[in-house]
Short mmCIF file of C-alpha atoms and ligand atoms in Angstrom, two decimals:
data_model
loop_
_atom_site.label_atom_id
_atom_site.label_comp_id
_atom_site.label_asym_id
_atom_site.label_seq_id
_atom_site.Cartn_x
_atom_site.Cartn_y
_atom_site.Cartn_z
CA MET A 9 -0.06 -0.04 0.04
CA THR A 10 1.24 3.50 -0.83
CA LYS A 11 2.28 5.34 2.28
CA VAL A 12 1.41 9.12 2.59
CA ALA A 13 2.29 11.65 5.27
CA THR A 14 1.69 15.31 5.50
CA ILE A 15 3.72 17.67 7.68
CA THR A 16 2.47 20.87 9.08
CA LEU A 17 5.18 22.62 11.12
CA ASN A 18 2.95 25.62 11.87
CA PRO A 19 -0.62 24.66 12.05
CA ALA A 20 -3.44 27.21 12.59
CA LEU A 21 -6.99 27.44 13.78
CA ASP A 22 -8.62 29.17 10.85
CA LEU A 23 -11.45 31.60 11.92
CA VAL A 24 -13.27 31.92 8.59
CA GLY A 25 -16.06 34.53 7.92
CA LEU A 26 -17.87 36.64 5.40
CA VAL A 27 -18.25 40.41 5.29
CA LYS A 28 -19.81 42.79 2.73
CA GLU A 29 -16.68 44.92 2.53
CA ILE A 30 -13.87 45.39 5.08
CA GLU A 31 -13.67 48.88 6.25
CA VAL A 32 -10.14 49.41 7.70
CA GLY A 33 -10.18 51.15 11.04
CA GLU A 34 -13.96 50.59 11.47
CA VAL A 35 -15.95 47.99 13.44
CA ASN A 36 -16.74 45.25 10.87
CA SER A 37 -19.56 42.73 11.46
CA VAL A 38 -18.50 39.33 10.24
CA GLU A 39 -20.72 36.29 9.53
CA THR A 40 -18.88 33.31 10.97
CA LEU A 41 -18.43 30.35 8.76
CA GLY A 42 -16.44 28.33 11.27
CA LEU A 43 -13.33 27.83 13.34
CA TYR A 44 -11.35 24.97 11.78
CA PRO A 45 -8.24 23.09 12.85
CA ALA A 46 -6.09 23.76 9.82
CA GLY A 47 -2.76 24.64 8.37
CA LYS A 48 -1.63 23.46 4.99
CA GLY A 49 -0.65 19.84 5.74
CA ILE A 50 -3.65 19.20 7.99
CA ASN A 51 -5.98 20.48 5.23
CA VAL A 52 -4.31 18.11 2.74
CA ALA A 53 -4.68 15.13 5.14
CA LYS A 54 -8.40 15.96 5.72
CA VAL A 55 -9.15 16.09 2.00
CA LEU A 56 -7.22 12.86 1.35
CA ALA A 57 -9.23 11.21 4.13
CA ASP A 58 -12.50 12.29 2.33
CA LEU A 59 -11.08 10.67 -0.77
CA GLY A 60 -10.34 7.46 1.06
CA VAL A 61 -6.50 7.96 1.26
CA LYS A 62 -5.17 7.37 4.78
CA SER A 63 -2.26 9.43 5.95
CA THR A 64 0.00 10.06 8.85
CA VAL A 65 0.14 13.71 10.10
CA THR A 66 2.97 15.31 11.95
CA GLY A 67 4.52 18.65 12.85
CA PHE A 68 4.11 20.73 15.97
CA LEU A 69 0.97 21.41 17.95
CA GLY A 70 0.56 23.86 20.96
CA GLN A 71 -0.30 22.01 24.13
CA ASP A 72 -2.76 24.71 25.26
CA ASN A 73 -5.29 24.51 22.49
CA LYS A 74 -4.84 21.05 20.97
CA GLY A 75 -8.25 19.74 21.64
CA ASP A 76 -10.05 20.73 18.37
CA PHE A 77 -7.00 19.31 16.33
CA GLU A 78 -7.14 16.08 18.18
CA ALA A 79 -10.85 15.75 17.69
CA ASP A 80 -10.35 16.19 13.97
CA PHE A 81 -7.51 13.70 13.86
CA ALA A 82 -9.83 11.12 15.43
CA LYS A 83 -12.75 12.05 13.14
CA TYR A 84 -10.74 11.77 9.95
CA GLN A 85 -8.81 8.70 11.28
CA LEU A 86 -5.39 10.31 10.83
CA ASP A 87 -2.36 8.75 12.27
CA ASP A 88 -1.38 11.51 14.71
CA GLN A 89 2.37 11.81 15.13
CA PHE A 90 2.42 15.50 15.97
CA ALA A 91 4.93 16.72 18.69
CA ARG A 92 3.29 18.76 21.38
CA VAL A 93 5.09 21.95 22.41
CA GLU A 94 4.49 24.56 25.09
CA GLY A 95 2.03 27.43 24.19
CA LYS A 96 -0.76 27.84 21.75
CA THR A 97 -1.18 27.04 18.10
CA ARG A 98 -1.79 30.23 16.27
CA VAL A 99 -5.14 31.60 15.08
CA ASN A 100 -5.47 32.83 11.45
CA ILE A 101 -8.40 34.97 10.47
CA LYS A 102 -9.71 34.65 6.94
CA VAL A 103 -12.47 37.04 5.76
CA THR A 104 -14.05 36.91 2.32
CA GLN A 105 -15.70 39.96 1.06
CA GLU A 106 -18.86 39.96 -1.18
CA ASP A 107 -16.57 40.62 -4.29
CA GLY A 108 -14.65 37.36 -3.44
CA GLU A 109 -11.48 39.14 -2.16
CA VAL A 110 -10.02 37.33 0.84
CA THR A 111 -8.14 39.11 3.57
CA ASP A 112 -5.78 36.95 5.74
CA LEU A 113 -4.63 37.89 9.21
CA ASN A 114 -2.06 35.29 10.17
CA PHE A 115 -1.06 35.51 13.81
CA GLN A 116 2.03 34.07 15.55
CA GLY A 117 1.80 30.91 17.69
CA PHE A 118 4.07 28.81 19.77
CA ALA A 119 7.88 28.91 19.30
CA VAL A 120 9.88 25.71 18.72
CA ASP A 121 13.25 25.44 20.65
CA GLN A 122 16.34 23.46 19.70
CA ALA A 123 15.35 20.42 21.88
CA ASN A 124 11.95 20.33 20.21
CA TRP A 125 13.42 20.49 16.71
CA GLN A 126 16.01 17.90 17.24
CA ALA A 127 13.48 15.42 18.75
CA PHE A 128 11.15 16.10 15.80
CA VAL A 129 13.84 15.50 13.26
CA ALA A 130 14.84 12.19 14.90
CA LYS A 131 11.26 11.06 15.19
CA THR A 132 10.22 11.88 11.61
CA LEU A 133 13.32 10.29 10.12
CA GLU A 134 12.38 7.15 11.94
CA VAL A 135 8.59 7.21 11.48
CA LEU A 136 8.70 8.22 7.79
CA LYS A 137 10.99 5.45 6.65
CA GLY A 138 9.32 3.58 3.75
CA TYR A 139 6.87 6.30 3.08
CA ASP A 140 6.16 7.07 -0.64
CA TYR A 141 4.83 10.63 -0.56
CA VAL A 142 5.60 13.12 2.19
CA ALA A 143 3.97 16.55 1.77
CA VAL A 144 5.72 19.31 3.67
CA CYS A 145 3.31 22.22 3.84
CA GLY A 146 3.19 25.77 5.12
CA SER A 147 5.22 28.31 6.92
CA LEU A 148 7.79 27.67 9.70
CA PRO A 149 7.03 28.43 13.34
CA ARG A 150 9.28 30.85 15.19
CA GLY A 151 12.51 29.14 16.31
CA VAL A 152 12.99 26.84 13.25
CA GLU A 153 16.29 27.82 11.54
CA LEU A 154 16.23 27.88 7.78
CA GLU A 155 19.40 25.92 7.41
CA ALA A 156 18.22 23.20 9.81
CA PHE A 157 14.92 22.95 7.88
CA LYS A 158 16.81 22.56 4.60
CA ALA A 159 19.03 19.78 6.05
CA TRP A 160 15.99 17.94 7.33
CA LEU A 161 14.31 18.20 3.91
CA GLU A 162 17.43 16.62 2.32
CA GLN A 163 17.35 13.82 4.88
CA LEU A 164 13.70 13.12 4.08
CA ARG A 165 14.56 12.97 0.40
CA ASP A 166 17.47 10.66 1.21
CA LEU A 167 15.09 8.29 2.92
CA GLY A 168 13.62 7.76 -0.50
CA CYS A 169 10.34 9.66 -0.02
CA LYS A 170 8.99 11.79 -2.73
CA VAL A 171 8.80 15.20 -1.04
CA ILE A 172 5.92 17.40 -2.09
CA PHE A 173 6.64 20.89 -0.92
CA ASP A 174 4.13 23.82 -0.59
CA SER A 175 5.46 26.86 1.14
CA SER A 176 6.24 30.56 0.72
CA ASN A 177 8.84 33.29 1.22
CA LYS A 178 12.12 32.29 2.75
CA ALA A 179 11.07 28.76 3.61
CA LEU A 180 10.20 28.21 0.04
CA GLU A 181 13.47 29.75 -1.25
CA VAL A 182 15.65 27.68 1.12
CA GLY A 183 13.57 24.50 0.88
CA LEU A 184 14.04 24.47 -2.88
CA GLN A 185 17.72 23.89 -2.40
CA ALA A 186 16.86 20.44 -1.11
CA ASN A 187 15.37 19.73 -4.56
CA PRO A 188 11.87 18.55 -3.48
CA TRP A 189 10.13 16.25 -5.98
CA LEU A 190 7.02 18.42 -6.53
CA ILE A 191 6.37 22.02 -5.64
CA LYS A 192 3.12 24.03 -5.71
CA PRO A 193 3.71 27.72 -5.58
CA ASN A 194 0.94 30.01 -6.45
CA TRP A 195 1.49 32.78 -8.97
CA ARG A 196 2.33 35.35 -6.28
CA GLU A 197 4.72 33.06 -4.41
CA LEU A 198 6.57 32.23 -7.64
CA GLU A 199 6.84 36.06 -8.35
CA VAL A 200 8.36 36.54 -4.84
CA LEU A 201 10.68 33.67 -5.32
CA THR A 202 11.93 34.71 -8.71
CA GLN A 203 11.81 38.50 -7.88
CA GLN A 204 9.81 39.33 -10.96
CA LYS A 205 6.31 40.40 -11.92
CA PHE A 206 4.68 38.07 -14.45
CA GLU A 207 2.66 39.66 -17.13
CA SER A 208 1.69 36.43 -18.82
CA ILE A 209 1.41 32.66 -18.40
CA ASP A 210 4.29 32.26 -20.81
CA GLN A 211 6.58 34.07 -18.31
CA VAL A 212 5.30 31.79 -15.53
CA LEU A 213 6.26 28.82 -17.78
CA VAL A 214 9.76 30.16 -18.32
CA ALA A 215 10.32 30.62 -14.48
CA ALA A 216 8.83 27.06 -13.90
CA ARG A 217 11.16 25.53 -16.46
CA LYS A 218 14.17 27.15 -14.79
CA LEU A 219 13.15 25.29 -11.60
CA ASN A 220 12.94 22.04 -13.52
CA GLU A 221 16.49 22.62 -14.67
CA GLN A 222 17.56 23.28 -11.08
CA GLY A 223 16.46 19.72 -10.30
CA ILE A 224 12.79 20.10 -9.26
CA ALA A 225 11.00 17.40 -11.27
CA ASN A 226 7.43 18.75 -11.01
CA VAL A 227 6.54 22.37 -10.77
CA VAL A 228 2.85 22.99 -10.36
CA VAL A 229 1.97 26.70 -10.47
CA SER A 230 -1.57 27.54 -9.29
CA MET A 231 -3.06 30.73 -10.61
CA GLY A 232 -6.35 31.07 -8.73
CA SER A 233 -9.37 31.36 -11.07
CA LYS A 234 -6.88 31.34 -14.02
CA GLY A 235 -6.10 27.66 -13.34
CA SER A 236 -2.74 25.97 -13.22
CA LEU A 237 0.34 24.79 -15.06
CA TRP A 238 2.12 21.51 -14.46
CA VAL A 239 5.70 21.80 -15.82
CA THR A 240 8.07 18.92 -16.07
CA LYS A 241 11.12 18.13 -18.39
CA ASP A 242 8.82 15.63 -20.28
CA PHE A 243 5.53 17.61 -20.56
CA VAL A 244 3.65 20.77 -19.69
CA TYR A 245 -0.13 20.72 -19.01
CA GLN A 246 -2.38 23.66 -18.43
CA ALA A 247 -5.70 23.57 -16.69
CA GLN A 248 -8.55 26.04 -16.77
CA PRO A 249 -11.05 25.41 -13.90
CA PRO A 250 -14.77 25.85 -14.26
CA LYS A 251 -16.05 29.39 -13.61
CA ILE A 252 -17.40 29.40 -10.06
CA THR A 253 -20.04 32.02 -9.46
CA ASN A 254 -20.65 31.22 -5.81
CA VAL A 255 -17.18 31.71 -4.30
CA VAL A 256 -17.48 31.35 -0.52
CA SER A 257 -13.79 31.23 0.42
CA THR A 258 -10.61 30.47 -1.52
CA VAL A 259 -8.82 29.46 1.67
CA GLY A 260 -7.68 25.83 1.24
CA ALA A 261 -7.92 25.81 -2.56
CA GLY A 262 -4.20 25.25 -2.83
CA ASP A 263 -4.27 22.53 -0.24
CA SER A 264 -7.07 20.80 -1.98
CA MET A 265 -5.03 20.94 -5.19
CA VAL A 266 -2.08 19.34 -3.39
CA ALA A 267 -4.42 16.68 -2.04
CA GLY A 268 -5.84 16.08 -5.53
CA PHE A 269 -2.33 15.49 -6.79
CA ILE A 270 -1.56 12.94 -4.14
CA TYR A 271 -4.87 11.17 -4.64
CA SER A 272 -4.15 10.93 -8.33
CA LEU A 273 -0.55 9.68 -7.86
CA VAL A 274 -1.67 7.04 -5.31
CA ASN A 275 -4.34 5.88 -7.71
CA GLY A 276 -2.07 5.83 -10.74
CA LEU A 277 -4.06 8.38 -12.85
CA ASN A 278 -2.32 9.74 -15.93
CA PRO A 279 -1.05 13.31 -16.15
CA GLU A 280 -4.18 14.62 -17.90
CA GLU A 281 -6.48 12.94 -15.37
CA THR A 282 -4.33 14.04 -12.57
CA LEU A 283 -4.48 17.73 -13.35
CA ARG A 284 -8.18 17.48 -14.14
CA PHE A 285 -8.88 15.87 -10.78
CA ALA A 286 -6.71 18.32 -8.81
CA SER A 287 -8.31 21.22 -10.65
CA ALA A 288 -11.87 20.03 -9.96
CA ILE A 289 -11.29 19.45 -6.20
CA SER A 290 -9.59 22.83 -5.80
CA ALA A 291 -12.42 24.58 -7.75
CA TYR A 292 -14.96 22.75 -5.51
CA ALA A 293 -13.03 23.97 -2.43
CA VAL A 294 -13.82 27.60 -3.16
CA THR A 295 -17.52 26.92 -2.95
CA GLN A 296 -17.31 26.28 0.77
CA GLY A 297 -15.79 27.76 3.98
CA ASN A 298 -13.69 24.74 4.87
CA VAL A 299 -11.89 22.01 2.77
CA GLY A 300 -13.14 18.54 1.89
CA VAL A 301 -15.72 16.72 -0.02
CA ASP A 302 -18.62 14.51 1.18
CA HIS A 303 -18.51 12.10 -1.70
CA ILE A 304 -16.03 11.85 -4.63
CA SER A 305 -18.92 11.82 -7.14
CA THR A 306 -19.67 15.41 -6.03
CA LEU A 307 -16.62 16.25 -8.19
CA ASP A 308 -17.89 14.77 -11.42
CA PRO A 309 -19.58 17.92 -12.80
CA TYR A 310 -16.45 19.95 -11.87
CA LYS A 311 -14.21 17.40 -13.55
CA ALA A 312 -16.27 17.51 -16.69
CA GLN A 313 -15.87 21.31 -16.95
CA VAL A 314 -12.09 21.49 -16.36
CA LYS A 315 -10.20 22.21 -19.59
CA VAL A 316 -6.79 20.48 -19.68
CA THR A 317 -4.43 21.23 -22.54
CA LYS A 318 -1.09 19.69 -23.28
CA VAL A 319 1.14 22.75 -23.96
CA ALA A 320 4.43 20.79 -24.61
N1 ADP B 21 -12.09 31.42 -8.09
C1 ADP B 21 -11.70 30.25 -8.54
N2 ADP B 21 -12.46 29.58 -9.37
C2 ADP B 21 -12.09 28.22 -9.79
N3 ADP B 21 -11.05 27.58 -9.31
C3 ADP B 21 -10.23 28.23 -8.42
C4 ADP B 21 -10.54 29.50 -7.97
N4 ADP B 21 -9.57 29.89 -7.04
C5 ADP B 21 -8.76 28.81 -6.90
N5 ADP B 21 -9.11 27.82 -7.78
C6 ADP B 21 -8.47 26.56 -7.99
O1 ADP B 21 -7.68 26.31 -6.83
C7 ADP B 21 -6.25 26.20 -7.34
C8 ADP B 21 -5.37 26.78 -6.23
O2 ADP B 21 -5.69 28.14 -6.01
P1 ADP B 21 -4.67 29.28 -5.69
O3 ADP B 21 -5.48 30.44 -5.30
O4 ADP B 21 -3.79 29.50 -6.91
O5 ADP B 21 -3.82 28.61 -4.54
P2 ADP B 21 -3.43 29.00 -3.05
O6 ADP B 21 -4.69 28.63 -2.27
O7 ADP B 21 -2.30 28.10 -2.73
O8 ADP B 21 -3.09 30.41 -3.08
C9 ADP B 21 -6.19 26.89 -8.69
O9 ADP B 21 -5.17 26.45 -9.46
C10 ADP B 21 -7.67 26.54 -9.16
O10 ADP B 21 -7.58 25.26 -9.77
O1 FBP B 22 1.52 28.14 7.01
P1 FBP B 22 1.01 29.34 6.16
O2 FBP B 22 1.78 29.52 4.86
O3 FBP B 22 1.02 30.56 7.00
O4 FBP B 22 -0.41 29.01 5.77
C1 FBP B 22 -1.45 28.71 6.61
C2 FBP B 22 -2.82 28.90 6.02
O5 FBP B 22 -2.89 28.16 4.82
C3 FBP B 22 -4.02 27.52 4.80
O6 FBP B 22 -3.68 26.12 4.95
C4 FBP B 22 -4.75 27.73 3.49
O7 FBP B 22 -3.86 27.51 2.44
P2 FBP B 22 -4.21 27.57 0.91
O8 FBP B 22 -5.28 28.64 0.74
O9 FBP B 22 -2.89 27.94 0.20
O10 FBP B 22 -4.67 26.28 0.50
C5 FBP B 22 -4.86 27.92 5.97
O11 FBP B 22 -5.69 26.84 6.49
C6 FBP B 22 -3.87 28.39 7.00
O12 FBP B 22 -4.28 29.35 7.77
#
């Protein structure tokens, strides 16, 4: 059986809501959609669980507010290998305006010390032996040093795991030096990484190809409602998702896409089917406040409307 793990070093409780229009400096009344145990890897694992793919979840969790996370790990039957650390896991506020614009307020949570980090590295290198796909997702908590993070990613790769990496800013820049097997930056994250402003999808493609040349086998660039590009040395596919008229929240769209890729890889779908499936589940994600899908057949109409083109 294919073994999958997701790693969330810096999880979050996502407080998600709707507002007509945010007025900065004013009192804004927000309609609450929910408070969800989240963070990128946890979201990926929940979506995979809905799709019938079991996974191990690890990373760090704050001792003081771990209850809702543990309840979800039990509900989704995730193999919980999280290290508990002193303090609270952060809260991230995500507010969607009527026009679909999302404002993120990502707070800080616990800090990780040297002893926490070393114990985590030793444990993951032991537990994840023999895993096929390991998704390392999201930002780093305070206290994790970039060089130590990179060294650990290299060790994961050397275990023989295919590392799927979805991060941003410095963590993305440094993590890439460990040559993960697949990365999924969004358009903006790739702009920050390459220090350029893209005017066209062709420019995105050029930047993605450079990453292939540096040794990253699969570069998946997500571009919000414009879709995505999957760039490898052997092929390039582009997907255009269906037009979603009822956008509730785009939070978790990228995580759903990563889960869609892992589901497709585990189930041996071909590249065209893989990108179609990942695009369908990520498009479906924006129609709800949280991530996930009640039944895989819910995705059929979305799959049918995704346009996938082989560009090269
Ligand atoms: N408004 C939208 N309509 C349809 N699909 C969307 C929309 N926003 C996102 N998606 C889907 O979700 C994927 C990931 O979204 P994106 O916003 O690029 O990622 P992230 O959440 O990581 O920023 C997109 O490539 C697309 O397939
Ligand atoms: O670790 P980061 O990069 O701060 O991101 C954390 C946030 O990303 C999310 O996982 C959503 O990510 P996506 O919208 O990219 O799918 C939220 O649940 C969480 O608050």
